Coordinates of C-alpha atoms and ligand atoms in Angstrom, one line a residue:
M1 CA 0.9 52.6 111.0
S2 CA 4.7 52.1 110.7
K3 CA 5.2 50.3 114.0
N4 CA 3.0 47.7 115.7
P5 CA 0.7 49.4 118.2
V6 CA 0.8 49.0 121.9
H7 CA -2.6 47.9 123.1
V8 CA -3.9 49.6 126.3
I9 CA -6.9 48.1 127.9
G10 CA -9.0 50.5 130.0
G11 CA -9.3 54.2 129.4
G12 CA -9.3 55.4 133.0
L13 CA -6.7 57.4 134.8
A14 CA -3.9 55.0 134.2
G15 CA -4.8 53.8 130.7
S16 CA -5.3 57.4 129.4
E17 CA -1.9 58.4 130.8
A18 CA -0.2 55.3 129.4
A19 CA -1.7 55.8 126.0
W20 CA -0.6 59.5 126.0
Q21 CA 3.0 58.7 127.0
I22 CA 3.3 56.0 124.3
A23 CA 1.8 58.1 121.5
E24 CA 3.9 61.2 122.5
A25 CA 7.0 59.1 122.1
G26 CA 5.9 58.3 118.5
V27 CA 4.5 54.8 119.0
P28 CA 0.9 54.0 117.9
V29 CA -1.6 53.0 120.5
V30 CA -5.0 51.2 120.4
L31 CA -6.9 52.2 123.6
H32 CA -9.7 49.7 124.4
E33 CA -12.4 51.2 126.7
M34 CA -15.6 49.2 127.4
R35 CA -17.8 52.2 128.3
P36 CA -20.5 52.9 127.1
V37 CA -20.9 49.4 125.7
R38 CA -20.6 48.1 129.2
G39 CA -20.6 50.1 132.4
T40 CA -19.2 49.6 135.9
D41 CA -20.9 50.1 139.3
A42 CA -19.2 53.4 139.8
H43 CA -18.7 55.1 136.5
K44 CA -21.5 57.3 135.3
T45 CA -20.3 58.7 131.9
D46 CA -18.5 57.4 128.8
G47 CA -15.6 59.9 129.2
L48 CA -12.1 58.8 129.6
A49 CA -10.4 59.3 133.0
E50 CA -13.7 59.7 134.8
L51 CA -13.2 60.5 138.5
V52 CA -15.6 58.1 140.2
C53 CA -15.8 59.8 143.6
S54 CA -14.0 62.8 145.0
N55 CA -12.8 65.5 142.6
S56 CA -9.5 66.0 144.5
F57 CA -6.0 65.1 143.5
R58 CA -5.1 65.9 147.1
S59 CA -2.2 68.1 148.2
D60 CA -0.3 70.1 145.5
D61 CA 2.5 70.9 147.9
A62 CA 5.6 69.5 146.2
A63 CA 8.0 70.5 149.0
A64 CA 6.2 68.9 152.0
N65 CA 3.7 66.3 150.7
A66 CA 4.4 63.0 149.0
V67 CA 1.4 63.2 146.6
G68 CA 2.3 66.9 145.8
L69 CA 5.8 65.7 144.9
L70 CA 4.3 63.0 142.6
H71 CA 2.3 65.8 140.9
A72 CA 5.5 67.7 140.3
E73 CA 7.3 64.7 138.9
M74 CA 4.4 63.9 136.6
R75 CA 4.4 67.4 135.3
L76 CA 8.1 67.1 134.6
A77 CA 7.3 63.9 132.6
G78 CA 4.7 65.6 130.5
S79 CA 1.7 64.0 132.1
L80 CA -1.7 64.4 130.3
I81 CA -3.6 63.8 133.6
M82 CA -1.7 66.6 135.3
S83 CA -2.0 69.1 132.5
A84 CA -5.8 68.4 132.2
G85 CA -6.1 68.7 136.0
D86 CA -4.2 72.0 136.0
A87 CA -6.3 73.4 133.2
N88 CA -9.5 72.5 135.1
Q89 CA -8.6 73.4 138.6
V90 CA -11.2 74.6 141.1
P91 CA -10.4 76.4 144.4
A92 CA -9.5 73.9 147.1
G93 CA -6.9 75.5 149.4
G94 CA -3.6 73.6 149.2
A95 CA -5.2 70.7 147.3
L96 CA -5.5 70.3 143.5
A97 CA -9.2 69.8 142.9
V98 CA -10.7 69.7 139.5
D99 CA -14.0 70.2 137.7
R100 CA -14.6 66.5 137.0
D101 CA -16.5 66.9 133.8
G102 CA -14.1 69.6 132.4
F103 CA -11.2 67.3 133.4
S104 CA -12.5 64.2 131.8
D105 CA -13.6 66.1 128.7
A106 CA -10.1 67.6 128.3
V107 CA -8.4 64.1 128.6
T108 CA -10.9 62.6 126.1
A109 CA -10.5 65.5 123.6
K110 CA -6.6 65.2 123.8
I111 CA -6.7 61.4 123.3
E112 CA -9.3 61.5 120.5
A113 CA -7.3 64.2 118.7
H114 CA -3.9 62.4 118.9
P115 CA -3.0 61.1 115.5
L116 CA -1.3 58.0 116.9
I117 CA -4.1 56.9 119.2
T118 CA -7.1 54.8 118.1
I119 CA -9.9 54.4 120.6
Q120 CA -11.9 51.2 120.4
R121 CA -15.1 51.2 122.5
E122 CA -15.3 47.5 123.4
E123 CA -14.9 45.2 126.3
V124 CA -11.8 43.1 126.2
P125 CA -13.2 39.8 127.6
G126 CA -9.9 38.0 128.4
L127 CA -6.2 38.3 128.4
P128 CA -4.9 40.0 125.3
P129 CA -4.4 37.7 122.3
A130 CA -0.8 36.6 121.5
E131 CA -0.6 39.0 118.5
W132 CA -0.8 42.0 120.9
D133 CA 2.8 41.6 121.7
Q134 CA 3.0 44.8 123.8
A135 CA -0.1 45.4 126.0
I136 CA -1.0 47.1 129.2
I137 CA -4.0 46.1 131.4
A138 CA -5.3 49.2 133.2
T139 CA -8.8 48.1 133.9
G140 CA -8.9 49.4 137.5
P141 CA -10.6 48.4 140.7
L142 CA -13.8 47.5 138.9
T143 CA -12.3 45.4 136.2
A144 CA -15.1 43.6 134.2
P145 CA -15.7 40.1 135.5
S146 CA -14.6 38.0 132.6
L147 CA -11.3 39.7 132.3
A148 CA -10.8 39.5 136.1
Q149 CA -11.6 35.8 135.8
S150 CA -8.9 35.3 133.1
I151 CA -6.4 37.2 135.1
A152 CA -7.2 35.0 138.1
E153 CA -6.8 31.9 136.0
A154 CA -3.5 33.1 134.6
T155 CA -2.0 34.2 137.8
G156 CA -3.4 31.7 140.4
A157 CA -6.4 32.1 142.7
D158 CA -4.4 33.7 145.5
A159 CA -3.0 36.3 143.2
L160 CA -6.1 38.4 142.6
A161 CA -8.1 40.1 145.4
F162 CA -11.6 41.3 144.9
F163 CA -11.7 43.6 147.9
D164 CA -9.3 44.9 150.3
A165 CA -9.5 44.8 154.0
I166 CA -6.9 47.2 155.0
A167 CA -5.3 47.9 158.3
P168 CA -3.8 51.3 159.2
I169 CA -0.1 51.9 158.6
V170 CA 1.9 54.1 161.0
H171 CA 5.1 56.0 160.4
F172 CA 7.7 54.2 162.6
D173 CA 9.3 57.5 163.8
T174 CA 6.0 58.6 165.4
I175 CA 5.7 55.5 167.6
D176 CA 6.8 56.1 171.2
M177 CA 9.3 53.4 171.9
N178 CA 9.6 54.5 175.5
I179 CA 6.2 52.8 175.9
C180 CA 6.3 50.1 173.2
W181 CA 8.9 47.5 172.6
F182 CA 10.2 45.1 169.9
Q183 CA 9.4 41.4 170.4
S184 CA 7.9 38.6 168.5
R185 CA 5.5 36.4 170.4
Y186 CA 7.4 33.8 172.4
D187 CA 10.6 35.4 170.8
K188 CA 10.0 33.2 167.8
V189 CA 12.6 33.8 165.2
G190 CA 10.7 32.2 162.3
P191 CA 12.2 31.7 158.8
G192 CA 13.2 35.3 158.2
G193 CA 12.8 37.0 161.5
T194 CA 14.9 38.1 164.5
G195 CA 12.6 37.3 167.4
K196 CA 12.0 41.1 167.6
D197 CA 9.9 41.7 164.6
Y198 CA 6.8 43.2 166.1
I199 CA 6.3 46.5 167.9
N200 CA 4.0 45.9 170.9
C201 CA 1.8 48.5 172.6
P202 CA 0.6 47.4 176.1
M203 CA -2.8 48.0 177.5
D204 CA -4.0 47.5 181.1
K205 CA -7.5 46.3 181.8
D206 CA -9.2 49.7 182.0
Q207 CA -7.5 50.9 178.8
Y208 CA -8.6 47.7 177.0
F209 CA -12.3 48.0 178.1
A210 CA -12.3 51.8 177.2
F211 CA -10.8 50.9 173.8
V212 CA -13.4 48.2 173.1
T213 CA -16.2 50.6 174.0
A214 CA -14.7 53.3 171.7
L215 CA -14.6 50.8 168.9
L216 CA -18.3 49.8 169.4
E217 CA -19.4 53.4 169.7
G218 CA -17.2 54.9 166.9
Q219 CA -18.8 56.0 163.7
K220 CA -18.5 53.5 160.9
T221 CA -18.7 54.1 157.1
E222 CA -21.6 52.5 155.4
F223 CA -21.0 50.1 152.5
K224 CA -22.5 51.2 149.2
E225 CA -24.7 48.6 147.6
W226 CA -22.1 47.7 145.0
E227 CA -19.6 47.1 147.8
G228 CA -21.8 44.4 149.4
T229 CA -19.0 41.9 149.8
P230 CA -19.3 39.3 152.5
Y231 CA -16.7 39.3 155.3
F232 CA -14.2 36.6 155.3
D233 CA -13.4 35.3 158.8
G234 CA -9.7 35.8 158.2
C235 CA -10.1 39.6 157.9
L236 CA -13.1 40.6 160.0
P237 CA -13.1 44.3 160.8
I238 CA -12.0 44.8 164.5
E239 CA -15.2 46.5 165.4
V240 CA -17.1 43.4 164.1
M241 CA -14.9 41.3 166.3
A242 CA -15.6 43.6 169.3
E243 CA -19.3 43.2 168.7
R244 CA -18.9 39.4 169.2
G245 CA -17.9 39.9 172.9
V246 CA -15.8 42.2 175.0
E247 CA -13.0 39.6 175.3
T248 CA -13.0 38.5 171.7
L249 CA -10.2 40.9 170.6
R250 CA -8.1 39.8 173.6
Y251 CA -8.2 36.2 172.3
G252 CA -7.6 37.4 168.7
P253 CA -5.3 40.1 167.4
M254 CA -4.9 41.8 170.8
K255 CA -3.8 38.7 172.7
P256 CA -1.0 39.4 175.2
M257 CA 0.5 35.9 175.3
G258 CA 4.2 35.3 174.8
L259 CA 5.1 38.9 175.3
T260 CA 7.0 40.6 178.2
N261 CA 7.1 44.4 178.4
V262 CA 10.8 45.4 178.6
H263 CA 9.8 48.7 180.2
N264 CA 7.8 47.0 182.9
P265 CA 8.7 43.2 183.0
S266 CA 6.9 42.4 186.3
V267 CA 3.5 43.6 185.0
K268 CA 1.7 41.5 182.4
A269 CA -0.2 43.5 179.8
Y270 CA -3.9 42.8 179.7
A271 CA -4.0 43.2 175.9
V272 CA -1.4 44.2 173.3
V273 CA -1.7 45.9 170.0
Q274 CA 1.0 44.6 167.6
L275 CA 2.5 46.4 164.6
R276 CA 4.5 44.6 161.9
Q277 CA 7.1 46.1 159.6
D278 CA 5.4 46.9 156.3
N279 CA 8.2 48.0 154.0
A280 CA 11.7 46.9 153.4
L281 CA 13.0 50.2 154.6
G282 CA 11.5 49.7 158.0
T283 CA 9.9 53.2 158.0
L284 CA 6.3 51.9 158.1
Y285 CA 4.5 49.5 160.4
N286 CA 1.0 48.1 159.9
M287 CA -1.4 47.5 162.8
V288 CA -1.8 43.7 162.8
G289 CA -5.4 42.6 162.4
F290 CA -6.8 46.1 162.6
Q291 CA -8.8 46.2 159.3
T292 CA -11.7 48.4 160.0
K293 CA -14.7 50.3 158.7
L294 CA -14.4 53.1 161.3
K295 CA -14.5 56.5 159.7
H296 CA -11.0 57.9 159.1
A297 CA -11.3 60.7 161.7
E298 CA -12.6 58.1 164.2
Q299 CA -9.6 55.8 163.5
V300 CA -7.2 58.6 164.3
R301 CA -9.0 59.6 167.5
I302 CA -9.5 56.0 168.8
F303 CA -6.1 54.6 167.7
R304 CA -4.3 57.5 169.3
T305 CA -5.6 56.3 172.7
I306 CA -3.4 53.2 172.3
P307 CA -0.4 53.5 174.6
G308 CA 2.6 54.4 172.5
L309 CA 0.5 55.7 169.5
E310 CA -0.6 59.0 171.1
N311 CA 1.3 60.9 168.4
A312 CA 1.0 58.4 165.6
D313 CA 1.1 59.7 162.1
F314 CA -0.8 57.4 159.8
A315 CA 0.6 56.7 156.3
R316 CA -2.7 55.0 155.5
L317 CA -5.9 54.5 157.4
G318 CA -7.9 51.2 157.4
G319 CA -10.8 50.4 155.2
L320 CA -12.8 47.7 153.5
H321 CA -14.0 48.1 149.9
R322 CA -14.4 46.5 146.6
N323 CA -11.1 46.5 144.7
T324 CA -9.7 44.2 142.1
Y325 CA -5.9 44.1 142.4
I326 CA -3.1 41.6 141.7
N327 CA -0.4 40.4 144.0
S328 CA 2.2 42.6 142.2
P329 CA 5.3 41.9 144.3
T330 CA 5.1 38.3 143.3
L331 CA 3.7 38.6 139.8
L332 CA 5.4 41.6 138.2
D333 CA 9.0 42.4 137.4
P334 CA 10.4 45.8 138.2
S335 CA 9.0 47.3 135.0
L336 CA 5.4 46.2 135.8
Q337 CA 5.6 43.3 133.3
L338 CA 3.9 40.0 134.1
K339 CA 6.9 37.7 134.8
S340 CA 5.0 34.7 133.2
R341 CA 4.1 36.7 130.0
P342 CA 6.7 39.2 128.8
G343 CA 5.2 42.1 126.9
L344 CA 2.1 42.2 129.1
R345 CA 2.2 44.9 131.7
F346 CA -0.3 46.1 134.4
A347 CA -0.9 49.7 135.4
G348 CA -3.1 51.7 137.7
Q349 CA -5.0 50.6 140.7
I350 CA -5.1 47.0 139.6
T351 CA -1.4 46.8 140.5
G352 CA -2.0 47.7 144.1
C353 CA -1.5 51.5 144.2
E354 CA -4.3 53.6 145.6
G355 CA -5.7 56.8 144.3
Y356 CA -6.3 58.8 141.1
V357 CA -2.8 60.3 141.0
E358 CA -0.9 57.2 141.9
S359 CA -2.9 55.2 139.3
A360 CA -2.1 57.8 136.6
A361 CA 1.6 57.8 137.7
I362 CA 1.9 54.0 137.3
G363 CA 0.1 54.3 133.9
L364 CA 2.8 56.9 133.0
L365 CA 5.6 54.5 133.9
A366 CA 4.0 51.5 132.2
G367 CA 3.5 53.5 129.1
R368 CA 7.2 54.6 129.1
F369 CA 8.4 51.0 129.7
A370 CA 6.2 49.6 126.9
T371 CA 7.5 52.4 124.6
A372 CA 11.1 51.6 125.3
E373 CA 10.5 48.0 124.5
R374 CA 8.7 48.7 121.3
L375 CA 11.6 51.1 120.2
G376 CA 14.2 48.6 121.3
Q377 CA 15.7 51.0 123.9
A378 CA 17.1 50.0 127.3
L379 CA 14.6 50.2 130.1
S380 CA 15.4 52.9 132.6
L381 CA 13.7 52.6 136.0
P382 CA 13.1 55.7 138.1
P383 CA 15.5 56.0 141.0
S384 CA 14.0 54.9 144.3
T385 CA 14.6 58.4 145.7
T386 CA 11.9 59.8 143.4
A387 CA 8.2 59.5 144.1
F388 CA 7.8 57.5 140.9
G389 CA 10.5 55.1 142.1
A390 CA 9.3 54.8 145.7
L391 CA 5.7 54.0 144.5
L392 CA 7.0 51.5 141.9
N393 CA 9.2 49.8 144.5
H394 CA 6.2 49.4 146.8
I395 CA 4.3 47.7 144.1
T396 CA 6.9 45.5 142.6
G397 CA 9.0 44.5 145.6
G398 CA 9.5 46.8 148.6
H399 CA 6.6 45.2 150.6
I400 CA 7.4 42.6 153.2
V401 CA 5.6 39.4 152.9
S402 CA 4.5 37.9 156.2
D403 CA 6.2 34.6 157.0
D404 CA 4.2 33.9 160.2
E405 CA 0.8 33.8 158.6
P406 CA 1.2 31.3 155.8
G407 CA -1.3 31.7 153.0
K408 CA -2.4 35.2 154.0
R409 CA -2.0 37.9 151.5
S410 CA -0.3 40.8 153.0
F411 CA 0.2 43.1 150.0
Q412 CA -2.4 45.9 150.3
P413 CA -3.0 48.9 148.2
M414 CA -1.3 52.1 149.3
N415 CA -1.1 55.8 148.5
V416 CA 2.3 57.4 147.9
N417 CA 3.7 58.6 151.3
F418 CA 7.1 59.5 152.7
G419 CA 7.5 56.1 154.4
L420 CA 8.2 54.6 151.0
F421 CA 11.3 56.7 150.4
P422 CA 14.8 55.9 151.5
P423 CA 15.3 57.9 154.7
V424 CA 17.4 61.1 154.9
E425 CA 19.1 62.7 157.8
A426 CA 17.4 65.9 158.8
P427 CA 19.8 68.8 158.1
K428 CA 21.2 70.6 161.1
V429 CA 20.6 74.3 161.6
E430 CA 23.6 76.2 162.9
G431 CA 25.2 72.9 163.9
K432 CA 22.2 71.9 166.0
R433 CA 19.9 69.0 165.5
L434 CA 16.3 69.9 164.9
R435 CA 13.5 68.4 166.9
G436 CA 9.8 67.7 166.7
K437 CA 7.9 69.4 163.9
D438 CA 10.9 71.3 162.6
K439 CA 12.8 68.1 162.1
T440 CA 9.8 66.5 160.3
V441 CA 9.5 69.5 157.9
A442 CA 13.3 69.6 157.3
K443 CA 13.3 65.9 156.5
R444 CA 10.4 66.2 154.1
H445 CA 12.1 69.1 152.3
A446 CA 15.3 67.1 152.0
I447 CA 13.4 64.1 150.6
T448 CA 11.5 66.2 148.1
S449 CA 14.4 68.3 146.8
R450 CA 16.5 65.1 146.4
A451 CA 13.5 63.5 144.5
L452 CA 13.0 66.4 142.1
A453 CA 16.7 66.6 141.3
D454 CA 16.9 62.8 140.7
C455 CA 13.7 62.9 138.7
R456 CA 15.2 65.5 136.3
V457 CA 18.3 63.4 135.8
W458 CA 16.2 60.3 135.1
L459 CA 14.0 62.2 132.6
G460 CA 17.1 63.7 130.9
L461 CA 16.0 67.3 131.8
P462 CA 18.4 70.1 132.7
T463 CA 18.9 70.7 136.4
R464 CA 16.9 73.6 137.9
A465 CA 20.0 75.7 137.9
E466 CA 20.7 75.0 134.3
A467 CA 17.1 75.6 133.4
A468 CA 17.2 79.0 135.1
E469 CA 20.3 80.1 133.1
Ligands
FAD501 C1 -16.0 53.7 144.1 C2 -14.6 54.1 144.1 C3 -14.4 55.4 144.6 C4 -13.0 55.9 144.6 N1 -12.8 57.1 145.0 C5 -11.6 57.6 145.0 C6 -11.3 59.0 145.4 O1 -12.2 59.7 145.8 N2 -10.1 59.5 145.3 C7 -9.1 58.7 144.8 O2 -7.9 59.2 144.7 N3 -9.2 57.4 144.4 C8 -10.5 56.9 144.5 N4 -10.7 55.6 144.1 C9 -9.6 54.7 143.8 C10 -8.9 54.9 142.4 O3 -7.9 55.8 142.4 C11 -9.7 55.1 141.2 O4 -10.6 54.0 141.1 C12 -9.0 55.3 139.9 O5 -9.9 55.7 139.0 C13 -8.1 54.2 139.4 O6 -7.6 54.4 138.2 P1 -7.4 53.2 137.1 O7 -7.0 53.9 135.8 O8 -6.6 52.2 137.7 O9 -8.9 52.6 137.0 P2 -10.2 53.4 136.4 O10 -10.1 54.8 136.4 O11 -11.4 52.7 137.0 O12 -10.2 52.9 134.8 C14 -10.4 51.6 134.4 C15 -11.1 51.6 133.1 O13 -11.1 50.3 132.5 C16 -12.4 50.1 132.0 N5 -12.5 48.6 131.9 C17 -12.7 47.8 132.9 N6 -12.7 46.5 132.5 C18 -12.5 46.6 131.1 C19 -12.4 45.6 130.1 N7 -12.5 44.3 130.3 N8 -12.3 46.0 128.8 C20 -12.2 47.4 128.5 N9 -12.3 48.3 129.5 C21 -12.4 47.9 130.8 C22 -13.3 50.8 132.9 O14 -14.5 51.1 132.2 C23 -12.6 52.1 133.2 O15 -12.8 53.1 132.4 C24 -12.0 55.0 144.1 C25 -12.3 53.8 143.6 C26 -13.6 53.3 143.6 C27 -13.9 52.0 143.0

């Protein structure tokens, strides 16, 4: 080998894509995958890029869906995961679903056949040795315990989570501000606040009691055996809190104290649901303390009974599951490099993205960044207007860290969604402003066409018009 290889640890969605991108750019790669020497609780085969659960890459609509847009950008960037997915597609309406074995076989065959990739079937038990001067850790949500332990030791105990208790996130522009209002409890300004940092949704007594009943009766997802993680009191699911007594939530996350409804100042709310800004753009708000095991459809049904959230569009629904991921906004630089150890990058779900496609996309970026370093080229970050850039920014910095809950981790894994993109004005039609669904569709089209154009420039590809000539 003429150049020192880049070492990629983990041959899942992210690691396979990273290895491919690096090798396609002419740099040798050693890909370390522990299966079949050591398994995980979810993987069943020794194939690379095994899909551990659903066989869907979700929507393939690049014009109106954020993950569909990410598909399109990855195709432009020569993604192995997308080409293997396209070649193994099964019918699934507007979604891209794949034959999981055919897909994994295709990825494995391509990687095995690449002259610049060496696969080593072995567990990497700790952080890469110093001589691996360019390395990528892409060991996923089920990272083997001894490596997870080493990462925790190197980054600090608070920096690595072993499961995520996630609260739903709502698109700000779908919250009814004629019912809700901005106010921090007791108008506290805090270190970085304004006194109006929360969105408050008021409930009267009947609404509160009906809500608690709905939580208790709502269908919950069952934990799989391997997910048998104990609850920590700091992040109990709301329905578990509700089981402890009908008033428990009113003394916990739904307490109405220190708040005055600007729309109805003389009436004190019986309970309040609070939402806190989740991204720097202010387009997403998370429901404070609303981590839950309710089934997704039940969350939508029940949470839309909250006054002001009747038409809420959820960027992410709540959940609680086993997931190893690092506190990326604190630990990583904008090119996914561990700040405390240059040359070591993280990729995939362990960085705090969520989903097969997002994991592969972050693998693609980490692979390109490592390649640029190995070749002595300048690093070029994707523009924040692209799906690549929007997702990368969420992971490495766009997320707001909560000041009012010291010690609490607030960075939570997330799928790509339109709330992560810089906003656009909805185009007018015949000089008139669009409203409702038409406005949403027009905005999405404006975001996706801007993203694809910017992605082409970033990748050095001809514009669509030039390509068509
Ligand atoms: C049970 C479960 C179900 C999921 N279901 C879905 C779903 O339906 N849809 C969806 O979009 N996302 C799902 N996800 C989330 C996520 O998108 C996938 O886990 C995805 O595979 C993450 O890609 P990755 O490359 O980061 O990790 P993985 O695909 O898990 O790849 C990591 C690889 O690293 C290897 N490895 C781990 N530790 C070591 C080590 N020390 N040395 C060498 N190799 C190591 C593993 O064997 C594995 O092959 C699920 C996650 C889990 C855990």
